[in-house]
Short mmCIF file of C-alpha atoms in Angstrom, two decimals:
data_model
loop_
_atom_site.label_atom_id
_atom_site.label_comp_id
_atom_site.label_asym_id
_atom_site.label_seq_id
_atom_site.Cartn_x
_atom_site.Cartn_y
_atom_site.Cartn_z
CA UNK A 203 -8.52 -4.62 21.07
CA UNK A 204 -10.05 -8.08 20.73
CA UNK A 205 -10.14 -10.34 17.70
CA UNK A 206 -13.02 -12.80 17.73
CA UNK A 207 -12.75 -15.78 15.40
CA UNK A 208 -15.92 -17.73 14.76
CA UNK A 209 -17.49 -20.05 12.21
CA UNK A 210 -19.88 -18.28 9.84
CA UNK A 211 -23.17 -19.95 10.65
CA UNK A 212 -26.02 -17.76 9.45
CA UNK A 213 -26.61 -17.06 5.77
CA UNK A 214 -25.81 -13.40 6.43
CA UNK A 215 -22.43 -14.32 7.93
CA UNK A 216 -21.61 -16.59 4.99
CA UNK A 217 -22.55 -13.82 2.53
CA UNK A 218 -20.38 -11.30 4.38
CA UNK A 219 -17.43 -13.69 4.17
CA UNK A 220 -18.04 -14.30 0.46
CA UNK A 221 -18.23 -10.58 -0.30
CA UNK A 222 -15.12 -9.90 1.78
CA UNK A 223 -13.11 -12.67 0.09
CA UNK A 224 -14.37 -11.92 -3.43
CA UNK A 225 -13.77 -8.18 -3.13
CA UNK A 226 -10.21 -8.75 -1.90
CA UNK A 227 -9.35 -11.44 -4.45
CA UNK A 228 -10.73 -9.34 -7.28
CA UNK A 229 -8.84 -6.23 -6.24
CA UNK A 230 -5.55 -8.08 -5.79
CA UNK A 231 -5.72 -10.81 -8.41
CA UNK A 232 -8.61 -9.93 -10.82
CA UNK A 233 -10.42 -13.10 -9.83
CA UNK A 234 -14.20 -13.57 -9.90
CA UNK A 235 -16.30 -16.17 -8.09
CA UNK A 236 -19.29 -18.30 -8.89
CA UNK A 237 -21.36 -20.82 -7.02
CA UNK A 238 -22.67 -22.58 -10.09
CA UNK A 239 -19.99 -22.35 -12.77
CA UNK A 240 -16.24 -21.89 -12.64
CA UNK A 241 -13.43 -21.75 -15.13
CA UNK A 242 -9.86 -21.13 -14.02
CA UNK A 243 -8.84 -20.11 -17.55
CA UNK A 244 -11.45 -17.33 -17.41
CA UNK A 245 -10.40 -16.38 -13.83
CA UNK A 246 -13.62 -17.64 -12.26
CA UNK A 247 -13.16 -19.66 -9.07
CA UNK A 248 -15.53 -21.95 -7.18
CA UNK A 249 -16.65 -20.97 -3.67
CA UNK A 250 -15.67 -23.00 -0.64
CA UNK A 251 -18.51 -24.41 1.47
CA UNK A 252 -17.54 -23.27 5.01
CA UNK A 253 -16.15 -19.98 6.31
CA UNK A 254 -14.29 -18.74 9.34
CA UNK A 255 -14.41 -15.05 10.11
CA UNK A 256 -12.31 -12.81 12.32
CA UNK A 257 -13.98 -9.66 13.59
CA UNK A 258 -12.90 -6.64 15.61
CA UNK A 259 -15.83 -4.67 17.01
CA UNK A 260 -18.09 -6.31 14.44
CA UNK A 261 -15.88 -5.48 11.43
CA UNK A 262 -14.60 -8.47 9.44
CA UNK A 263 -10.83 -8.12 9.40
CA UNK A 264 -9.86 -11.60 8.24
CA UNK A 265 -11.44 -14.71 6.80
CA UNK A 266 -10.51 -18.25 5.91
CA UNK A 267 -12.51 -20.96 4.20
CA UNK A 268 -12.82 -24.68 3.70
CA UNK A 269 -13.76 -26.82 0.74
CA UNK A 270 -15.57 -29.67 2.47
CA UNK A 271 -15.79 -31.51 -0.87
CA UNK A 272 -14.62 -31.09 -4.48
CA UNK A 273 -11.33 -29.67 -3.31
CA UNK A 274 -9.40 -27.33 -5.56
CA UNK A 275 -6.26 -29.46 -5.13
CA UNK A 276 -8.04 -32.56 -6.40
CA UNK A 277 -10.01 -30.78 -9.15
CA UNK A 278 -7.20 -28.68 -10.56
CA UNK A 279 -4.04 -29.97 -8.94
CA UNK A 280 -4.30 -33.47 -10.34
CA UNK A 281 -3.53 -35.15 -7.01
CA UNK A 282 -4.07 -38.91 -7.06
CA UNK A 283 -5.30 -41.28 -4.34
CA UNK A 284 -1.95 -43.07 -4.50
CA UNK A 285 -0.02 -39.90 -3.68
CA UNK A 286 -2.16 -39.27 -0.59
CA UNK A 287 -2.04 -42.92 0.42
CA UNK A 288 1.75 -42.98 0.19
CA UNK A 289 1.98 -40.13 2.70
CA UNK A 290 -0.38 -41.90 5.12
CA UNK A 291 1.68 -45.07 4.88
CA UNK A 292 4.91 -43.17 5.42
CA UNK A 293 3.41 -41.50 8.51
CA UNK A 294 2.17 -44.84 9.89
CA UNK A 295 -1.46 -43.73 10.15
CA UNK A 296 -3.08 -45.42 7.19
CA UNK A 297 -5.41 -47.44 9.48
CA UNK A 298 -6.73 -44.31 11.14
CA UNK A 299 -7.71 -42.66 7.84
CA UNK A 300 -9.56 -45.46 6.11
CA UNK A 301 -12.35 -43.98 3.93
CA UNK A 302 -11.25 -40.47 4.92
CA UNK A 303 -12.87 -37.42 3.37
CA UNK A 304 -10.55 -34.78 1.93
CA UNK A 305 -11.05 -31.11 2.64
CA UNK A 306 -9.01 -28.06 1.81
CA UNK A 307 -8.22 -24.89 3.70
CA UNK A 308 -8.28 -21.95 1.33
CA UNK A 309 -8.83 -18.22 0.70
CA UNK A 310 -7.00 -16.67 3.61
CA UNK A 311 -7.75 -12.96 3.46
CA UNK A 312 -6.72 -10.10 5.74
CA UNK A 313 -8.34 -6.67 5.41
CA UNK A 314 -6.14 -3.98 3.90
CA UNK A 315 -4.50 -1.95 6.65
CA UNK A 316 -4.72 -4.81 9.17
CA UNK A 317 -1.73 -6.81 7.92
CA UNK A 318 0.60 -6.14 10.85
CA UNK A 319 -1.62 -7.49 13.64
CA UNK A 320 -0.78 -11.19 13.24
CA UNK A 321 -4.34 -11.94 12.11
CA UNK A 322 -3.29 -14.43 9.45
CA UNK A 323 -1.56 -16.68 11.98
CA UNK A 324 -4.50 -16.53 14.41
CA UNK A 325 -7.08 -17.46 11.80
CA UNK A 326 -4.79 -20.07 10.24
CA UNK A 327 -4.54 -21.85 13.57
CA UNK A 328 -8.28 -21.46 14.21
CA UNK A 329 -8.97 -23.00 10.79
CA UNK A 330 -6.99 -26.06 11.83
CA UNK A 331 -9.02 -26.52 15.00
CA UNK A 332 -11.02 -29.72 15.07
CA UNK A 333 -14.29 -27.75 15.41
CA UNK A 334 -13.79 -26.14 12.02
CA UNK A 335 -11.76 -28.27 9.65
CA UNK A 336 -12.85 -31.61 11.10
CA UNK A 337 -16.45 -30.63 11.86
CA UNK A 338 -18.97 -33.23 10.77
CA UNK A 339 -20.32 -30.86 8.11
CA UNK A 340 -21.43 -33.61 5.77
CA UNK A 341 -22.88 -35.68 8.63
CA UNK A 342 -21.06 -38.81 7.57
CA UNK A 343 -18.67 -39.20 10.51
CA UNK A 344 -15.70 -39.86 8.23
CA UNK A 345 -12.15 -39.00 9.32
CA UNK A 346 -10.79 -35.84 7.71
CA UNK A 347 -7.59 -35.24 5.77
CA UNK A 348 -6.67 -31.71 4.80
CA UNK A 349 -5.20 -30.40 1.60
CA UNK A 350 -3.72 -27.02 0.91
CA UNK A 351 -2.22 -25.32 -2.12
CA UNK A 352 -0.33 -22.05 -2.18
CA UNK A 353 2.92 -20.52 -3.28
CA UNK A 354 6.03 -21.89 -1.61
CA UNK A 355 6.69 -18.54 0.09
CA UNK A 356 3.26 -18.62 1.76
CA UNK A 357 3.58 -22.28 2.74
CA UNK A 358 7.02 -21.64 4.22
CA UNK A 359 5.64 -18.72 6.20
CA UNK A 360 2.93 -20.75 7.92
CA UNK A 361 4.17 -24.33 8.17
CA UNK A 362 7.08 -26.04 9.97
CA UNK A 363 9.88 -25.37 10.51
CA UNK A 364 8.71 -21.74 10.87
CA UNK A 365 5.36 -22.61 12.44
CA UNK A 366 4.14 -25.47 14.65
CA UNK A 367 1.97 -27.18 11.98
CA UNK A 368 3.55 -29.74 9.66
CA UNK A 369 2.62 -30.64 6.10
CA UNK A 370 3.52 -33.24 3.48
CA UNK A 371 4.57 -32.21 0.00
CA UNK A 372 2.40 -33.89 -2.63
CA UNK A 373 3.11 -32.29 -6.00
CA UNK A 374 3.75 -29.04 -7.84
CA UNK A 375 0.48 -27.26 -8.66
CA UNK A 376 -0.07 -26.93 -12.43
CA UNK A 377 0.10 -23.49 -14.01
CA UNK A 378 -3.17 -21.66 -14.68
CA UNK A 379 -3.57 -18.06 -15.93
CA UNK A 380 -5.71 -17.30 -12.86
CA UNK A 381 -2.65 -17.57 -10.60
CA UNK A 382 -0.54 -15.23 -12.71
CA UNK A 383 -0.80 -12.37 -10.20
CA UNK A 384 0.94 -14.24 -7.41
CA UNK A 385 2.85 -17.29 -8.61
CA UNK A 386 6.12 -17.04 -10.51
CA UNK A 387 9.10 -19.11 -11.61
CA UNK A 388 10.82 -18.19 -8.36
CA UNK A 389 7.76 -18.76 -6.21
CA UNK A 390 5.83 -21.71 -7.65
CA UNK A 391 2.70 -23.28 -6.17
CA UNK A 392 2.57 -26.64 -4.41
CA UNK A 393 -0.09 -29.01 -3.16
CA UNK A 394 0.41 -30.38 0.34
CA UNK A 395 -1.34 -32.77 2.70
CA UNK A 396 -2.02 -32.16 6.40
CA UNK A 397 -2.75 -35.23 8.48
CA UNK A 398 -4.55 -33.77 11.52
CA UNK A 399 -3.49 -36.40 14.08
CA UNK A 400 0.13 -36.20 13.01
CA UNK A 401 0.65 -32.63 11.88
CA UNK A 402 -1.50 -30.36 14.04
CA UNK A 403 -0.30 -29.78 17.60
CA UNK A 404 -2.99 -30.50 20.27
CA UNK A 405 -3.19 -26.87 21.45
CA UNK A 406 -4.25 -25.85 17.94
CA UNK A 407 -6.38 -28.87 17.14
CA UNK A 408 -8.34 -28.56 20.38
CA UNK A 409 -8.84 -24.79 20.17
CA UNK A 410 -12.49 -24.02 20.91
CA UNK A 411 -14.43 -21.71 18.61
CA UNK A 412 -15.39 -18.94 18.88
CA UNK A 413 -11.95 -17.91 20.11
CA UNK A 414 -10.90 -14.46 21.29
CA UNK A 415 -7.38 -13.05 20.96
CA UNK A 416 -5.90 -9.84 22.32
CA UNK A 417 -4.43 -7.66 19.57
CA UNK A 418 -1.87 -4.86 19.91
CA UNK A 419 -3.72 -1.68 20.87
CA UNK A 420 -3.02 0.51 17.85
CA UNK A 421 -4.92 1.77 14.86
CA UNK A 422 -4.93 -0.08 11.56
CA UNK A 423 -3.44 1.67 8.52
CA UNK A 424 -5.95 3.53 6.40
CA UNK A 425 -7.34 1.45 3.54
CA UNK A 426 -5.85 2.26 0.16
CA UNK B 233 -18.21 16.67 -16.26
CA UNK B 234 -15.84 17.74 -19.05
CA UNK B 235 -15.81 15.59 -22.17
CA UNK B 236 -12.22 14.43 -22.71
CA UNK B 237 -12.81 12.38 -25.78
CA UNK B 238 -14.98 10.24 -27.94
CA UNK B 239 -13.59 7.03 -29.38
CA UNK B 240 -14.80 4.24 -31.65
CA UNK B 241 -17.44 4.29 -34.36
CA UNK B 242 -19.48 7.37 -35.18
CA UNK B 243 -23.02 6.79 -33.96
CA UNK B 244 -26.08 8.54 -35.34
CA UNK B 245 -27.60 10.46 -32.44
CA UNK B 246 -31.06 9.22 -31.51
CA UNK B 247 -33.79 11.58 -30.41
CA UNK B 248 -35.11 10.50 -27.00
CA UNK B 249 -38.57 11.50 -28.19
CA UNK B 250 -38.41 8.70 -30.79
CA UNK B 251 -37.79 6.08 -28.14
CA UNK B 252 -40.32 3.28 -28.23
CA UNK B 253 -39.10 1.48 -25.19
CA UNK B 254 -36.50 1.82 -22.47
CA UNK B 255 -35.16 -0.03 -19.46
CA UNK B 256 -32.40 1.17 -17.15
CA UNK B 257 -30.82 -0.92 -14.41
CA UNK B 258 -28.41 0.26 -11.75
CA UNK B 259 -26.28 -2.25 -9.89
CA UNK B 260 -23.10 -2.70 -7.86
CA UNK B 261 -20.14 -4.31 -9.68
CA UNK B 262 -19.23 -6.24 -6.51
CA UNK B 263 -22.46 -8.24 -6.88
CA UNK B 264 -21.19 -9.52 -10.22
CA UNK B 265 -17.71 -10.27 -8.86
CA UNK B 266 -19.26 -12.27 -6.02
CA UNK B 267 -21.45 -14.34 -8.38
CA UNK B 268 -20.11 -14.13 -11.93
CA UNK B 269 -23.08 -15.99 -13.41
CA UNK B 270 -25.14 -12.89 -12.62
CA UNK B 271 -23.56 -11.28 -15.71
CA UNK B 272 -25.10 -13.83 -18.06
CA UNK B 273 -28.34 -14.05 -16.07
CA UNK B 274 -28.74 -10.27 -16.27
CA UNK B 275 -27.90 -10.30 -20.00
CA UNK B 276 -30.39 -13.09 -20.64
CA UNK B 277 -33.09 -11.30 -18.65
CA UNK B 278 -32.61 -8.00 -20.48
CA UNK B 279 -32.44 -9.77 -23.84
CA UNK B 280 -35.62 -11.71 -23.17
CA UNK B 281 -37.35 -8.50 -22.03
CA UNK B 282 -36.56 -6.90 -25.41
CA UNK B 283 -36.96 -9.94 -27.67
CA UNK B 284 -40.68 -9.10 -28.05
CA UNK B 285 -39.70 -6.19 -30.28
CA UNK B 286 -38.39 -8.62 -32.89
CA UNK B 287 -40.06 -11.03 -35.26
CA UNK B 288 -37.23 -13.53 -34.86
CA UNK B 289 -37.40 -13.65 -31.10
CA UNK B 290 -35.04 -16.57 -30.60
CA UNK B 291 -32.31 -15.03 -32.77
CA UNK B 292 -32.85 -11.60 -31.22
CA UNK B 293 -32.59 -12.92 -27.68
CA UNK B 294 -29.31 -14.62 -28.55
CA UNK B 295 -27.82 -11.59 -30.30
CA UNK B 296 -28.87 -9.12 -27.62
CA UNK B 297 -27.68 -11.40 -24.84
CA UNK B 298 -24.26 -11.78 -26.47
CA UNK B 299 -23.72 -8.02 -26.60
CA UNK B 300 -25.17 -7.33 -23.18
CA UNK B 301 -23.19 -10.09 -21.51
CA UNK B 302 -19.93 -8.66 -22.69
CA UNK B 303 -20.84 -5.10 -21.72
CA UNK B 304 -21.98 -6.22 -18.27
CA UNK B 305 -18.81 -8.29 -17.73
CA UNK B 306 -16.75 -5.24 -18.69
CA UNK B 307 -18.66 -3.12 -16.19
CA UNK B 308 -17.72 -5.55 -13.45
CA UNK B 309 -14.09 -5.95 -14.46
CA UNK B 310 -13.25 -2.37 -15.32
CA UNK B 311 -15.08 -0.36 -12.66
CA UNK B 312 -12.58 1.34 -10.39
CA UNK B 313 -14.76 1.14 -7.30
CA UNK B 314 -16.72 -2.09 -7.11
CA UNK B 315 -19.06 -0.55 -4.53
CA UNK B 316 -20.06 2.42 -6.70
CA UNK B 317 -23.25 1.91 -8.75
CA UNK B 318 -22.97 1.42 -12.51
CA UNK B 319 -25.81 1.37 -15.01
CA UNK B 320 -27.01 -0.50 -18.07
CA UNK B 321 -29.66 1.10 -20.24
CA UNK B 322 -31.37 -0.37 -23.28
CA UNK B 323 -33.40 1.82 -25.62
CA UNK B 324 -35.38 0.72 -28.64
CA UNK B 325 -35.93 3.36 -31.31
CA UNK B 326 -37.73 1.26 -33.94
CA UNK B 327 -34.92 0.92 -36.49
CA UNK B 328 -32.12 0.90 -33.94
CA UNK B 329 -31.63 -0.62 -30.51
CA UNK B 330 -28.91 0.81 -28.25
CA UNK B 331 -27.20 -0.50 -25.13
CA UNK B 332 -25.51 2.08 -22.95
CA UNK B 333 -23.36 1.42 -19.89
CA UNK B 334 -21.95 3.98 -17.48
CA UNK B 335 -19.19 3.50 -14.94
CA UNK B 336 -15.97 4.98 -13.59
CA UNK B 337 -12.67 3.44 -14.65
CA UNK B 338 -9.01 3.99 -13.87
CA UNK B 339 -6.57 5.65 -16.26
CA UNK B 340 -4.94 2.37 -17.43
CA UNK B 341 -8.29 0.78 -18.17
CA UNK B 342 -9.49 3.84 -20.07
CA UNK B 343 -6.30 3.82 -22.15
CA UNK B 344 -6.87 0.15 -22.98
CA UNK B 345 -10.49 0.85 -23.89
CA UNK B 346 -9.48 3.72 -26.17
CA UNK B 347 -6.93 1.53 -27.95
CA UNK B 348 -9.39 -1.32 -28.32
CA UNK B 349 -12.25 0.79 -29.66
CA UNK B 350 -9.96 2.61 -32.09
CA UNK B 351 -8.71 -0.71 -33.39
CA UNK B 352 -12.25 -2.09 -33.63
CA UNK B 353 -13.37 0.98 -35.59
CA UNK B 354 -10.51 0.86 -38.07
CA UNK B 355 -9.87 -2.85 -38.64
CA UNK B 356 -11.79 -5.32 -40.75
CA UNK B 357 -14.02 -7.29 -38.33
CA UNK B 358 -13.05 -10.64 -39.89
CA UNK B 359 -9.38 -9.93 -39.33
CA UNK B 360 -10.11 -8.71 -35.81
CA UNK B 361 -12.11 -11.84 -35.07
CA UNK B 362 -9.32 -14.20 -36.12
CA UNK B 363 -6.74 -12.16 -34.25
CA UNK B 364 -8.78 -12.16 -31.06
CA UNK B 365 -9.58 -15.85 -31.38
CA UNK B 366 -5.87 -16.61 -31.47
CA UNK B 367 -5.14 -14.30 -28.54
CA UNK B 368 -7.94 -15.79 -26.46
CA UNK B 369 -6.95 -19.37 -27.16
CA UNK B 370 -3.29 -18.84 -26.48
CA UNK B 371 -3.28 -16.33 -23.66
CA UNK B 372 -6.29 -14.96 -21.92
CA UNK B 373 -9.82 -16.25 -22.02
CA UNK B 374 -10.91 -13.68 -19.46
CA UNK B 375 -10.20 -10.86 -21.90
CA UNK B 376 -12.17 -12.46 -24.70
CA UNK B 377 -13.95 -9.53 -26.36
CA UNK B 378 -15.12 -12.01 -28.98
CA UNK B 379 -18.81 -11.30 -28.39
CA UNK B 380 -18.59 -7.65 -29.44
CA UNK B 381 -16.35 -8.42 -32.40
CA UNK B 382 -18.87 -11.05 -33.45
CA UNK B 383 -21.69 -8.52 -33.28
CA UNK B 384 -19.66 -6.15 -35.46
CA UNK B 385 -18.76 -8.88 -37.91
CA UNK B 386 -22.18 -10.52 -38.24
CA UNK B 387 -24.63 -7.72 -37.44
CA UNK B 388 -22.76 -4.51 -38.20
CA UNK B 389 -22.91 -3.36 -34.56
CA UNK B 390 -21.37 0.06 -33.89
CA UNK B 391 -19.54 0.79 -30.69
CA UNK B 392 -18.49 4.12 -29.21
CA UNK B 393 -17.35 5.53 -25.89
CA UNK B 394 -17.42 8.97 -24.30
CA UNK B 395 -14.78 9.65 -21.68
CA UNK B 396 -15.25 12.43 -19.16
CA UNK B 397 -13.13 13.73 -16.31
CA UNK B 398 -14.18 12.91 -12.76
CA UNK B 399 -13.98 16.08 -10.66
CA UNK B 400 -11.20 16.01 -8.03
CA UNK B 401 -9.75 12.67 -9.17
CA UNK B 402 -7.30 12.81 -12.08
CA UNK B 403 -6.86 9.03 -12.05
CA UNK B 404 -10.53 8.19 -12.64
CA UNK B 405 -12.76 8.74 -15.66
CA UNK B 406 -16.47 8.50 -16.27
CA UNK B 407 -17.05 6.17 -19.22
CA UNK B 408 -20.26 5.97 -21.24
CA UNK B 409 -20.10 3.07 -23.65
CA UNK B 410 -22.76 2.75 -26.32
CA UNK B 411 -23.47 -0.13 -28.66
CA UNK B 412 -25.96 0.37 -31.49
CA UNK B 413 -27.55 -2.42 -33.52
CA UNK B 414 -29.73 -2.04 -36.62
CA UNK B 415 -32.92 -3.94 -35.91
CA UNK B 416 -33.08 -5.22 -39.50
CA UNK B 417 -29.64 -6.77 -39.22
CA UNK B 418 -30.78 -8.69 -36.15
CA UNK B 419 -34.00 -9.76 -37.91
CA UNK B 420 -32.03 -11.10 -40.87
CA UNK B 421 -30.13 -13.29 -38.42
#
């Protein structure tokens, strides 16, 4: 069984990713989406601009997305330029990220019943490939810094020391009612920075998309 | 489908033969989840379609849109299967205009609806309004409900639901929600 991960390019592919993500987020977290108005207090989230989709025999089984501008972390997380700059200085790469644009990886979704195939890790790594997260989507040639926000348990699951990708803690993410279904006192949310040149190993950063991965040959669980 | 209960205000039955005008729309809740602004766009469209029946068109459009927006949002939020069609139907009977929505909801959502409609039918709308305002501000803006309470408070809107069993699924119920507004109350603004 083969998993194909590719960038959603046509309008139809983008729509399929949006429906897949929105349906899953609504079922799990009672969240709605909007392209032209959003309000975290009313559980309405903004859409990301770019999508990555994982398919098996044409069926979308996982998706990941990217805010190429107006990142969630900056809009709602209250991250300041100084906090980001301090991490670049500490990593000794401030010269390489002058006038950098900030993007954010977000909305990792795996289809119900397909959780035990390792799809999340595959699409997470594909999302960090240069061709996706550092693509020149805004045609301005600026270097790219990545932001991410999630619960600590999710961050710990994907980033070093458990995984090969590193990240830099920026700040706790403020509390919003919209996150009530998955954050808690014991599992708070954080904002982190990923500096591609420093934090993403070359084998992930240089991964070419579309990418194909062999999956265990067994049936997914029936959807609930 | 067996009628399991009727909850909320008592509505005067309208004879379909007296209907001056009618519009029924069927849609998928997932389309609203995917683009939430569609709720208000749909409400505004339906309200503007029916505003011609009123002398005070601007006021009517605003009042109708308020009620419809909340009913449409509830359809999206409380439909058990977001891929199963739901409907919104508006009927104008001359003295009364009714909005009717139909969908399938889960047991917990039906229980919450029953409790809410019972409370709305038995509590002074002013008191209800202040109570809900406080709840919304302090806890949950998504569960506002203020629009319908406002319509009750300012325009004497009446709200009722019929709950029916869904064959072969004890956890799901067919809900028909009806809101009735006196046309004169809307005209008076």
